Each structure stands twice: as structure tokens, then as C-alpha cells.
Tab-separated table of C-alpha atoms and ligand atoms in Angstrom:
chain	number	residue	atom	x	y	z
E	133	MET	CA	-275.363	-70.355	63.020
E	134	SER	CA	-274.933	-69.994	59.256
E	135	THR	CA	-275.906	-71.867	56.905
E	136	ASP	CA	-274.245	-73.016	53.589
E	137	LEU	CA	-273.884	-70.705	51.033
E	138	ARG	CA	-272.181	-73.492	48.557
E	139	THR	CA	-272.667	-77.246	48.102
E	140	PRO	CA	-270.410	-77.839	45.847
E	141	LYS	CA	-271.080	-81.024	43.390
E	142	SER	CA	-267.518	-81.343	41.664
E	143	ILE	CA	-264.409	-80.185	44.027
E	144	LEU	CA	-261.134	-79.992	42.573
E	145	VAL	CA	-257.943	-80.157	45.515
E	146	THR	CA	-254.826	-79.529	44.960
E	147	GLY	CA	-251.759	-81.259	46.908
E	148	GLY	CA	-254.612	-83.926	48.132
E	149	ALA	CA	-251.780	-86.274	48.875
E	150	GLY	CA	-249.802	-84.653	51.175
E	151	PHE	CA	-250.153	-83.849	54.609
E	152	ILE	CA	-253.137	-81.714	55.231
E	153	GLY	CA	-255.163	-81.594	51.641
E	154	SER	CA	-255.155	-85.565	52.372
E	155	ALA	CA	-256.994	-85.009	56.031
E	156	PHE	CA	-259.068	-82.926	53.793
E	157	ILE	CA	-260.024	-85.527	51.415
E	158	ARG	CA	-260.762	-88.330	54.421
E	159	LEU	CA	-263.094	-85.971	55.868
E	160	LEU	CA	-264.977	-85.226	52.915
E	161	PHE	CA	-265.228	-88.957	52.393
E	162	ARG	CA	-265.858	-89.584	55.828
E	163	ASP	CA	-269.253	-86.669	55.836
E	164	LYS	CA	-272.457	-88.446	54.348
E	165	SER	CA	-273.682	-84.835	53.296
E	166	PHE	CA	-271.236	-84.609	50.716
E	167	THR	CA	-272.721	-86.758	47.609
E	168	GLY	CA	-270.332	-85.239	45.526
E	169	ARG	CA	-266.945	-86.003	43.705
E	170	VAL	CA	-263.406	-85.253	44.306
E	171	THR	CA	-260.654	-84.515	41.876
E	172	ASN	CA	-257.008	-84.645	43.895
E	173	LEU	CA	-254.725	-83.099	41.630
E	174	ASP	CA	-250.592	-83.238	42.767
E	175	ALA	CA	-247.813	-83.673	41.132
E	176	LEU	CA	-246.254	-86.431	43.712
E	177	THR	CA	-243.318	-84.496	44.971
E	178	TYR	CA	-241.295	-85.879	48.043
E	179	ALA	CA	-244.288	-84.441	50.447
E	180	GLY	CA	-247.244	-86.414	48.129
E	181	ASN	CA	-247.721	-89.862	49.386
E	182	LEU	CA	-250.697	-91.437	47.709
E	183	GLU	CA	-250.905	-94.014	50.730
E	184	ASN	CA	-252.040	-91.090	52.705
E	185	LEU	CA	-255.352	-91.757	50.822
E	186	ALA	CA	-255.392	-95.745	50.402
E	187	GLY	CA	-258.809	-96.667	52.204
E	188	HIS	CA	-260.311	-93.780	52.676
E	189	VAL	CA	-261.701	-92.507	49.297
E	190	ASP	CA	-264.910	-94.061	47.285
E	191	GLU	CA	-262.958	-95.170	44.284
E	192	SER	CA	-267.014	-93.943	42.241
E	193	ARG	CA	-266.691	-90.717	43.513
E	194	TYR	CA	-262.773	-89.890	43.673
E	195	THR	CA	-260.361	-89.121	40.422
E	196	PHE	CA	-256.557	-88.667	41.090
E	197	VAL	CA	-254.273	-86.543	38.217
E	198	LYS	CA	-250.605	-86.659	38.710
E	199	ALA	CA	-250.159	-82.991	37.454
E	200	ASP	CA	-247.713	-80.180	38.040
E	201	LEU	CA	-249.867	-76.734	38.884
E	202	ARG	CA	-247.085	-74.758	37.017
E	203	ASP	CA	-248.327	-76.656	33.973
E	204	MET	CA	-251.123	-74.278	32.907
E	205	LYS	CA	-252.607	-76.637	30.119
E	206	ALA	CA	-252.662	-79.639	32.886
E	207	VAL	CA	-254.493	-77.287	34.984
E	208	GLU	CA	-256.849	-76.395	32.484
E	209	ALA	CA	-257.285	-79.515	31.371
E	210	ALA	CA	-258.194	-80.943	34.537
E	211	VAL	CA	-260.736	-78.148	35.925
E	212	GLU	CA	-262.321	-79.214	31.889
E	213	ALA	CA	-262.633	-82.631	32.047
E	214	HIS	CA	-264.357	-83.196	35.589
E	215	ALA	CA	-266.815	-80.062	35.420
E	216	ILE	CA	-264.967	-78.286	38.865
E	217	ASP	CA	-267.448	-75.871	40.741
E	218	CYS	CA	-265.336	-75.608	43.609
E	219	ILE	CA	-261.781	-75.881	43.957
E	220	VAL	CA	-259.857	-76.099	47.307
E	221	HIS	CA	-255.873	-75.195	47.012
E	222	PHE	CA	-253.871	-76.501	49.403
E	223	ALA	CA	-250.537	-77.476	47.104
E	224	ALA	CA	-248.003	-75.985	47.780
E	225	GLU	CA	-243.758	-76.241	48.590
E	226	SER	CA	-244.027	-75.812	52.144
E	227	HIS	CA	-241.088	-76.295	54.437
E	228	VAL	CA	-239.053	-73.042	55.786
E	229	ASP	CA	-236.174	-74.849	55.933
E	230	ARG	CA	-236.554	-76.194	52.470
E	231	SER	CA	-237.046	-72.456	51.230
E	232	ILE	CA	-234.098	-70.624	52.641
E	233	HIS	CA	-232.183	-73.701	51.060
E	234	GLY	CA	-233.625	-73.064	47.503
E	235	PRO	CA	-236.467	-70.716	47.041
E	236	ARG	CA	-237.106	-71.286	43.730
E	237	ASP	CA	-239.269	-73.823	43.976
E	238	PHE	CA	-241.332	-71.693	46.276
E	239	ILE	CA	-241.778	-68.633	43.840
E	240	GLU	CA	-242.187	-71.175	40.724
E	241	THR	CA	-245.313	-73.824	42.805
E	242	ASN	CA	-247.182	-70.935	45.777
E	243	VAL	CA	-246.836	-68.097	43.597
E	244	LEU	CA	-247.287	-69.027	39.928
E	245	GLY	CA	-249.658	-72.187	40.645
E	246	THR	CA	-251.687	-70.523	42.105
E	247	PHE	CA	-251.658	-67.436	39.939
E	248	ASN	CA	-252.623	-70.512	36.897
E	249	LEU	CA	-255.296	-72.035	39.463
E	250	LEU	CA	-256.774	-68.506	39.345
E	251	GLU	CA	-256.556	-67.804	35.438
E	252	ALA	CA	-258.734	-70.917	35.283
E	253	VAL	CA	-261.032	-69.952	37.375
E	254	ARG	CA	-260.861	-66.459	35.693
E	255	ALA	CA	-262.146	-68.354	32.746
E	256	ARG	CA	-264.812	-70.348	34.568
E	257	PRO	CA	-265.989	-68.057	37.410
E	258	ALA	CA	-269.036	-70.380	38.319
E	259	ILE	CA	-266.341	-71.816	40.279
E	260	HIS	CA	-265.403	-70.866	43.878
E	261	PHE	CA	-262.038	-70.357	44.814
E	262	HIS	CA	-260.473	-71.494	48.422
E	263	HIS	CA	-257.124	-70.587	49.383
E	264	VAL	CA	-255.405	-72.262	52.029
E	265	SER	CA	-252.354	-70.230	53.737
E	266	THR	CA	-250.691	-69.730	56.721
E	267	ASP	CA	-250.241	-67.715	59.603
E	268	GLU	CA	-246.372	-67.039	58.778
E	269	VAL	CA	-247.803	-64.045	55.877
E	270	TYR	CA	-247.987	-62.131	59.369
E	271	GLY	CA	-244.243	-62.594	60.476
E	272	SER	CA	-243.014	-62.707	63.599
E	273	LEU	CA	-244.377	-61.538	67.072
E	274	GLY	CA	-243.077	-60.049	70.171
E	275	ASP	CA	-243.846	-61.901	73.668
E	276	THR	CA	-247.559	-60.788	73.342
E	277	GLY	CA	-250.681	-60.033	70.918
E	278	LEU	CA	-251.889	-62.552	68.273
E	279	PHE	CA	-252.415	-62.290	64.641
E	280	THR	CA	-256.273	-61.171	63.536
E	281	GLU	CA	-257.438	-60.947	60.115
E	282	SER	CA	-256.869	-57.604	59.577
E	283	THR	CA	-252.683	-57.723	60.918
E	284	PRO	CA	-250.679	-56.356	58.099
E	285	TYR	CA	-248.661	-59.107	56.236
E	286	ASP	CA	-245.226	-58.832	57.041
E	287	PRO	CA	-243.621	-62.067	55.521
E	288	ARG	CA	-239.788	-62.913	56.451
E	289	SER	CA	-238.691	-66.298	54.768
E	290	PRO	CA	-239.064	-67.493	51.360
E	291	TYR	CA	-241.376	-69.730	51.837
E	292	SER	CA	-244.252	-67.086	54.009
E	293	SER	CA	-243.815	-64.212	51.392
E	294	SER	CA	-244.699	-66.795	48.274
E	295	LYS	CA	-247.796	-67.867	50.713
E	296	ALA	CA	-247.930	-64.472	50.978
E	297	ALA	CA	-247.723	-62.995	47.201
E	298	SER	CA	-250.186	-66.250	46.694
E	299	ASP	CA	-252.904	-64.739	48.846
E	300	HIS	CA	-252.172	-61.021	47.440
E	301	LEU	CA	-253.366	-62.575	44.283
E	302	VAL	CA	-256.167	-64.254	45.186
E	303	SER	CA	-257.541	-61.238	47.074
E	304	ALA	CA	-256.749	-59.204	43.636
E	305	TYR	CA	-258.773	-61.775	41.812
E	306	HIS	CA	-261.797	-61.081	43.746
E	307	HIS	CA	-261.686	-57.574	44.167
E	308	THR	CA	-260.802	-57.142	40.154
E	309	TYR	CA	-262.543	-60.217	38.338
E	310	GLY	CA	-265.236	-60.562	41.176
E	311	LEU	CA	-264.417	-64.003	41.197
E	312	SER	CA	-265.515	-66.016	44.156
E	313	THR	CA	-263.163	-66.828	46.902
E	314	THR	CA	-261.923	-67.571	50.405
E	315	LEU	CA	-259.326	-67.863	52.291
E	316	SER	CA	-257.690	-69.485	55.532
E	317	ASN	CA	-254.840	-68.355	57.255
E	318	CYS	CA	-253.716	-71.326	59.601
E	319	SER	CA	-251.626	-71.971	62.917
E	320	ASN	CA	-248.828	-75.060	62.750
E	321	ASN	CA	-250.630	-78.228	62.278
E	322	TYR	CA	-249.522	-81.501	63.165
E	323	GLY	CA	-250.967	-85.316	63.265
E	324	PRO	CA	-250.778	-88.613	61.138
E	325	HIS	CA	-249.236	-88.838	57.580
E	326	HIS	CA	-247.204	-85.705	58.278
E	327	PHE	CA	-244.035	-85.653	56.530
E	328	PRO	CA	-241.034	-86.122	59.271
E	329	GLU	CA	-239.112	-83.083	58.237
E	330	LYS	CA	-241.487	-80.540	60.277
E	331	LEU	CA	-240.404	-80.292	64.367
E	332	ILE	CA	-243.357	-83.149	65.868
E	333	PRO	CA	-242.871	-86.348	63.154
E	334	LEU	CA	-239.142	-85.237	63.038
E	335	MET	CA	-238.724	-85.940	66.203
E	336	ILE	CA	-241.117	-88.809	66.980
E	337	LEU	CA	-239.013	-90.719	64.417
E	338	ASN	CA	-236.088	-89.478	66.207
E	339	CYS	CA	-236.907	-90.838	69.395
E	340	PHE	CA	-238.306	-94.298	68.039
E	341	GLU	CA	-234.726	-94.102	66.186
E	342	GLY	CA	-232.097	-92.987	69.398
E	343	LYS	CA	-231.189	-89.978	67.041
E	344	PRO	CA	-230.676	-86.472	68.202
E	345	LEU	CA	-233.498	-84.245	68.358
E	346	PRO	CA	-231.992	-80.876	67.426
E	347	ILE	CA	-233.712	-77.796	68.853
E	348	TYR	CA	-232.681	-74.812	67.019
E	349	GLY	CA	-231.313	-71.844	68.858
E	350	ASP	CA	-232.880	-71.378	72.559
E	351	GLY	CA	-235.892	-73.860	71.862
E	352	GLY	CA	-238.036	-70.358	73.075
E	353	ASN	CA	-239.653	-69.963	69.377
E	354	VAL	CA	-243.355	-69.964	70.195
E	355	ARG	CA	-245.969	-71.865	67.692
E	356	ASP	CA	-249.385	-72.193	68.151
E	357	TRP	CA	-250.444	-75.692	67.005
E	358	LEU	CA	-253.881	-77.611	65.983
E	359	TYR	CA	-254.715	-81.111	65.174
E	360	VAL	CA	-254.511	-81.297	61.537
E	361	ASP	CA	-258.430	-82.861	61.936
E	362	ASP	CA	-259.858	-79.637	62.926
E	363	HIS	CA	-257.829	-77.982	60.281
E	364	ALA	CA	-259.172	-79.577	57.910
E	365	GLU	CA	-262.731	-78.628	58.967
E	366	ALA	CA	-262.667	-75.450	59.298
E	367	VAL	CA	-261.087	-75.774	55.743
E	368	TRP	CA	-264.683	-77.394	54.820
E	369	LEU	CA	-266.869	-75.236	56.651
E	370	VAL	CA	-265.094	-71.919	55.275
E	371	VAL	CA	-265.955	-73.319	51.803
E	372	ARG	CA	-269.176	-74.161	52.329
E	373	ARG	CA	-269.752	-70.392	55.070
E	374	GLY	CA	-267.681	-68.268	54.557
E	375	ARG	CA	-268.379	-64.981	52.825
E	376	SER	CA	-266.804	-64.560	49.905
E	377	GLY	CA	-263.855	-62.218	49.625
E	378	GLN	CA	-263.376	-63.066	52.898
E	379	SER	CA	-259.839	-64.261	55.109
E	380	TYR	CA	-260.470	-66.375	58.480
E	381	ASN	CA	-257.452	-67.303	61.124
E	382	VAL	CA	-257.169	-70.749	62.399
E	383	GLY	CA	-255.361	-71.815	65.657
E	384	GLY	CA	-255.645	-73.881	67.842
E	385	LYS	CA	-255.331	-71.623	70.842
E	386	CYS	CA	-252.616	-73.652	72.005
E	387	GLU	CA	-249.611	-71.526	71.878
E	388	LYS	CA	-245.879	-73.504	73.398
E	389	LYS	CA	-242.466	-72.781	73.057
E	390	ASN	CA	-240.742	-76.105	70.682
E	391	VAL	CA	-239.056	-76.875	73.882
E	392	GLU	CA	-242.289	-77.710	75.590
E	393	VAL	CA	-242.944	-79.334	72.256
E	394	VAL	CA	-240.209	-81.817	72.093
E	395	HIS	CA	-240.359	-82.236	76.066
E	396	ALA	CA	-244.425	-83.354	75.879
E	397	LEU	CA	-243.399	-85.334	73.046
E	398	ILE	CA	-240.776	-87.103	75.717
E	399	ASP	CA	-243.028	-87.818	78.097
E	400	THR	CA	-245.830	-89.117	75.264
E	401	VAL	CA	-243.360	-91.718	73.212
E	402	ALA	CA	-241.525	-92.996	76.642
E	403	ARG	CA	-245.629	-93.599	77.965
E	404	LEU	CA	-246.521	-95.286	74.636
E	405	THR	CA	-243.368	-97.201	74.518
E	406	GLN	CA	-243.426	-98.041	78.260
E	407	ARG	CA	-239.402	-96.723	78.096
E	408	PRO	CA	-237.749	-94.352	80.722
E	409	ARG	CA	-237.822	-90.898	79.983
E	410	ALA	CA	-234.247	-90.646	80.343
E	411	ASP	CA	-233.576	-92.438	76.877
E	412	PHE	CA	-234.884	-89.912	75.023
E	413	GLU	CA	-233.962	-86.488	77.054
E	414	LYS	CA	-230.553	-87.546	76.169
E	415	LEU	CA	-231.177	-86.658	72.889
E	416	ILE	CA	-232.062	-83.509	72.871
E	417	THR	CA	-228.946	-81.520	70.899
E	418	TYR	CA	-229.002	-77.275	70.797
E	419	VAL	CA	-228.254	-76.850	67.098
E	420	LYS	CA	-227.419	-73.232	65.424
E	421	ASP	CA	-230.429	-71.603	65.113
E	422	ARG	CA	-232.601	-70.995	61.707
E	423	PRO	CA	-232.246	-68.014	59.509
E	424	GLY	CA	-234.585	-65.193	60.123
E	425	HIS	CA	-236.309	-67.608	62.587
E	426	ASP	CA	-239.557	-65.856	63.282
E	427	ARG	CA	-239.731	-65.904	66.819
E	428	ARG	CA	-244.103	-66.154	68.213
E	429	TYR	CA	-247.152	-66.982	66.359
E	430	ALA	CA	-249.986	-66.713	67.559
E	431	ILE	CA	-253.705	-66.219	66.459
E	432	ASP	CA	-256.571	-64.693	67.386
E	433	CYS	CA	-259.729	-67.282	65.407
E	434	SER	CA	-262.506	-65.461	67.407
E	435	LYS	CA	-263.436	-64.598	63.849
E	436	ILE	CA	-264.034	-68.182	62.645
E	437	GLU	CA	-265.687	-68.986	65.935
E	438	ARG	CA	-268.166	-66.385	65.980
E	439	GLU	CA	-268.993	-66.236	61.934
E	440	LEU	CA	-268.888	-69.811	61.553
E	441	GLY	CA	-269.030	-71.870	64.956
E	442	TRP	CA	-265.667	-73.706	64.864
E	443	ALA	CA	-263.751	-74.873	67.335
E	444	PRO	CA	-260.607	-76.709	68.046
E	445	ARG	CA	-261.940	-80.255	69.164
E	446	HIS	CA	-258.098	-81.320	69.902
E	447	ASP	CA	-256.565	-81.198	73.059
E	448	PHE	CA	-252.893	-80.951	72.504
E	449	THR	CA	-252.005	-84.195	75.178
E	450	ARG	CA	-254.670	-86.146	73.525
E	451	GLY	CA	-253.847	-84.899	69.546
E	452	LEU	CA	-249.774	-86.281	70.240
E	453	ALA	CA	-250.843	-89.084	71.984
E	454	ASP	CA	-253.323	-90.438	68.385
E	455	THR	CA	-249.729	-88.922	66.374
E	456	VAL	CA	-247.378	-90.912	68.639
E	457	ARG	CA	-249.735	-93.708	68.133
E	458	TRP	CA	-250.003	-93.598	64.305
E	459	TYR	CA	-246.611	-93.566	63.839
E	460	LEU	CA	-246.286	-96.482	66.273
E	461	ASP	CA	-248.860	-98.362	64.161
E	462	ASN	CA	-247.477	-97.512	60.318
E	463	PRO	CA	-243.944	-98.460	60.438
E	464	LYS	CA	-244.607	-99.332	56.468
E	465	TRP	CA	-244.848	-95.812	55.958
E	466	ILE	CA	-242.208	-94.868	58.161
E	467	ALA	CA	-239.961	-96.689	55.678
E	468	ASN	CA	-241.795	-95.507	52.148
E	469	VAL	CA	-241.452	-92.062	53.248
E	470	LYS	CA	-238.051	-92.467	54.552
E	471	SER	CA	-236.899	-94.454	51.202
E	472	GLY	CA	-237.454	-91.393	49.354
E	473	ALA	CA	-236.055	-87.913	49.422
E	474	TYR	CA	-236.263	-87.315	53.305
E	475	ARG	CA	-233.125	-88.554	54.944
E	476	THR	CA	-231.001	-87.588	52.168
E	477	TRP	CA	-232.410	-84.355	52.151
E	478	LEU	CA	-231.853	-83.602	55.754
E	479	ASP	CA	-228.471	-85.338	55.907
E	480	GLN	CA	-227.095	-83.226	53.200
E	481	ASN	CA	-228.490	-79.831	55.059
E	482	TYR	CA	-228.099	-80.748	58.545
E	483	ALA	CA	-225.054	-82.784	59.520
E	484	GLY	CA	-222.748	-81.268	62.199
E	485	ARG	CA	-225.743	-78.682	63.122
Y	718	NAD	P1	-246.971	-80.683	52.241
Y	718	NAD	O1	-246.171	-80.365	51.983
Y	718	NAD	O2	-247.823	-82.259	52.904
Y	718	NAD	O3	-248.141	-80.918	51.080
Y	718	NAD	C1	-248.211	-80.372	49.655
Y	718	NAD	C2	-248.432	-81.372	48.926
Y	718	NAD	O4	-248.593	-80.182	47.284
Y	718	NAD	C3	-247.756	-82.601	48.240
Y	718	NAD	O5	-248.909	-83.811	47.906
Y	718	NAD	C4	-247.134	-82.352	46.938
Y	718	NAD	O6	-246.720	-83.509	45.919
Y	718	NAD	C5	-248.369	-80.956	46.379
Y	718	NAD	N1	-247.177	-80.306	45.668
Y	718	NAD	C6	-246.008	-79.468	45.727
Y	718	NAD	N2	-245.830	-78.960	44.699
Y	718	NAD	C7	-246.569	-78.921	43.598
Y	718	NAD	C8	-247.281	-78.625	42.527
Y	718	NAD	N3	-245.839	-77.722	41.957
Y	718	NAD	N4	-248.158	-79.276	41.437
Y	718	NAD	C9	-249.144	-79.988	41.813
Y	718	NAD	N5	-248.663	-80.378	43.897
Y	718	NAD	C10	-247.806	-79.957	43.563
Y	718	NAD	O7	-248.207	-79.178	52.931
Y	718	NAD	P2	-248.886	-79.238	54.140
Y	718	NAD	O8	-248.511	-78.770	55.532
Y	718	NAD	O9	-249.983	-80.506	53.904
Y	718	NAD	O10	-249.390	-78.215	53.390
Y	718	NAD	C11	-250.856	-78.063	52.487
Y	718	NAD	C12	-251.022	-76.222	52.439
Y	718	NAD	O11	-251.232	-75.598	54.072
Y	718	NAD	C13	-249.832	-75.393	51.659
Y	718	NAD	O12	-250.688	-74.403	51.079
Y	718	NAD	C14	-249.023	-74.870	53.125
Y	718	NAD	O13	-248.756	-73.498	53.065
Y	718	NAD	C15	-250.596	-74.228	54.298
Y	718	NAD	N6	-250.109	-74.526	55.406
Y	718	NAD	C16	-249.421	-75.685	56.277
Y	718	NAD	C17	-249.243	-75.741	57.767
Y	718	NAD	C18	-248.596	-76.638	58.127
Y	718	NAD	O14	-248.850	-76.224	59.582
Y	718	NAD	N7	-248.168	-77.817	57.717
Y	718	NAD	C19	-249.887	-74.652	58.369
Y	718	NAD	C20	-251.104	-74.005	57.798
Y	718	NAD	C21	-251.007	-73.441	56.164
Y	719	TYD	P1	-241.451	-76.359	61.630
Y	719	TYD	O1	-242.006	-77.715	61.869
Y	719	TYD	O2	-240.506	-76.374	60.467
Y	719	TYD	O3	-242.504	-75.068	61.028
Y	719	TYD	P2	-242.371	-73.522	61.001
Y	719	TYD	O4	-241.069	-73.228	60.630
Y	719	TYD	O5	-243.031	-73.379	59.477
Y	719	TYD	O6	-243.296	-73.494	62.279
Y	719	TYD	O7	-240.665	-76.012	62.751
Y	719	TYD	C1	-241.915	-75.229	63.828
Y	719	TYD	C2	-240.563	-74.845	64.673
Y	719	TYD	O8	-240.218	-76.210	65.471
Y	719	TYD	C3	-240.215	-73.826	64.290
Y	719	TYD	O9	-239.124	-72.458	65.355
Y	719	TYD	C4	-238.662	-74.133	63.886
Y	719	TYD	C5	-238.101	-75.180	65.263
Y	719	TYD	N1	-237.463	-76.617	64.732
Y	719	TYD	C6	-236.541	-77.027	65.343
Y	719	TYD	O10	-236.392	-76.667	66.467
Y	719	TYD	N2	-235.945	-78.055	64.813
Y	719	TYD	C7	-236.051	-79.050	63.740
Y	719	TYD	O11	-235.552	-79.717	63.878
Y	719	TYD	C8	-237.600	-78.664	63.410
Y	719	TYD	C9	-237.582	-79.037	62.148
Y	719	TYD	C10	-237.738	-77.422	63.526
């Protein structure tokens, strides 16, 4: 199998207070072979939550920098102050529905923010830059087929088009300026610490609270689900062993219709709370479809399996059970998140759907 091409000593993680970025930082501090420093640059938007890292970092090797990627001076200062030799870029506006209601933040953070980071690297070309992206850049599949790394980009929401634009910038900076870059395009993640606006955490919390479970359209849209820690492991492998200039697809080999996901969740919540399924089934509510709703995503991840020896380690049943258990065990996290922007935004945008 491949060996390390890079051994970063001082990593700048952007968006490390978010769902996947925090899983990545927790992984770094679990990995005994990593003895370097981590600087977490995050603007702490509605989706950023430092509680996601509490108790999981070695404070002597960790710094938090509250800064906005749109602020070039702040980006430069963080890179300079911490002698960064590797950037792992998670920070983004990440929710498709929000991008439909207000695309500007997506363009500014996802495109301009990535551009600012790349400019900082262009001035310091010893830095390796890893860009975390999504399978949504490839567009929507019919009933068959899989996205490969050579599938042409065809983004269809403001979110996915902003991610596609940032991916193209990364590729351009590699080819034009010779920067050392890698890119990963991952399918839908789920797991603990997931902000409850996305399908799985929203449905879990609504089950707990006896609120409607809103399924968009006919519920037949298909996503390929991956447990968040498997994604974090894939990113860490690509950072160390991925070939510069290459992109790697990451997926769970776990295609499910949304309606199947909701039923699997109901099974899990009913089992873990020892309540009848019917209590939750009656909450299922079919609502108006998302505009431009992509029908199916599915990933061919054979390249990262073959080249880097990665494979998803959590199966969906176990991953869902671990996830539901985490939300059951963390009412304080839920209360804190809900006291913020989450309910207000959902209520304003989804009332009556
Ligand atoms: P998230 O919304 O949970 O977290 C995003 C983080 O970025 C937050 O901590 C937020 O405060 C921070 N942030 C946002 N704007 C910022 C700015 N201007 N400056 C600095 N920090 C800012 O997102 P996530 O689900 O953890 O996704 C992380 C990355 O992974 C994103 O790039 C996303 O496109 C990609 N991705 C996500 C999924 C998924 O299923 N969630 C799948 C594939 C790829
Ligand atoms: P989401 O978690 O928003 O991720 P993405 O849009 O990036 O795939 O949505 C996953 C799927 O679930 C998507 O097909 C939209 C659907 N969905 C619902 O049916 N109801 C909901 O309340 C949400 C948030 C999503």
C-alpha cells in the first residue's frame, strides 16, 4: 500500500468547529502518530460550535482563531503566525436549502474564501492545500451509474455551484502556479454533532419532540450515506498520501431513498427509546419538493480504495444507532444549538410546507 508523501507539523483546519471539520480535529488528536500542531480557523457561524471539540483536543498543541475566510488579512495572519505547512479546508456554507433562500453567503464564503486561502498558499508554496468538497458538483444521476473522478461537473444548486467553482480554483492554482493540492469529493455524511437542519439530525430531533418529519416531494430521492468518522479518515489519508493535483471520490456504498432513511431512523429511535414505531410513523409528512431537487447521487470510490487503501468502516445500521444514541445522550448540546439560529430559520422558511 502507499506510504506517506507528507508529514504535516502545523495544520490549519478551516471550519473545525463544524460537523465534519470537528470530526477531523478529533481524529487528529486520537491519532498517536500525529504529534504536530492544529490551528482551527472558524468564523463560528450558526453552524460552528466549539462544544464539538470540548475535551477532544490537546490544548498544548491546539489554537483556535475566530476569523472569517472572507477577510484576507485575517487568513494571512493565521497562516503566518502559526508557521502553517498544511491547510485542510472544510469551512463552507453547506446547506442546499439555505443556498436556495440566500445564495450570496455561499458565493462569498465558498468561492471568495477558498480564493483567499489559495492566495495565501501562492505566497507560501511550501504549504500543502487539501480542499474538502462534495459529490454534488457532479449533478444528478438517473436510476443507474456512479460518479467517478472524471464525471464532468454539472452543479445544479447555488451550494453545489459554489463548491464546483472552488474546486476549479484549486485545480487552476495547481496547474498554473504549481501549488501542492489535493481534493476530495464526498457523499452525504451523517453522525454525531450534525447541525439539525440536514435530513438525519432534523428527523432525529423531530422524533424526540413529536414534530412532523417533513419528506420533500415523493421521498424517492437517493443519497449515498457515509458515517462522518469514515470521511475524516479518508481526508487524513489523502492529506498524507494523495498525489498532488489529484481528486479522490469518497462514498459510503450505501445508497438509500430518503423515505428508506426515515423508516430506518424510526426503527432505531423506537428501539433505543423503547417506544412503539407507530408513535413516530404518524409524524411522517410529505411536503412541497425542494426547487431543482437532485434526484440521485452515488459514488464510485474505487480510486481511493485502490490507491490509498481506504474503505468505509461503519455500516448504516450501526452508524445510525451510534448517531441516535449520541443525540439521546447529549440534551445539553441540543438545547444550546436550538437556542441559536436553527429553529427560527426553519420556522420562517418551512412553516406550512
Ligand atoms: P458545517 O456547516 O457543519 O460547518 C461549516 C463550518 O464552517 C462551521 O464551523 C462554520 O462556522 C464555518 N464557516 C462558515 N463560513 C465561514 C467563513 N466565512 N469563515 C470561516 N469559517 C466559516 O459543514 P460540514 O457539514 O461540516 O461540511 C464541511 C465541508 O464538507 C464543507 O466544505 C462541505 O461542502 C463539505 N461536505 C459536506 C458534506 C455533508 O454531508 N455535510 C458532504 C460532502 C462534503
Ligand atoms: P440534506 O441533508 O439537506 O443534504 P443534501 O441536500 O446536501 O443531499 O438532504 C438530504 C436529502 O433529504 C435530500 O434529498 C433532501 C431531503 N430532505 C427532506 O426530504 N426533508 C428535509 O427536511 C431535509 C432537510 C432534507
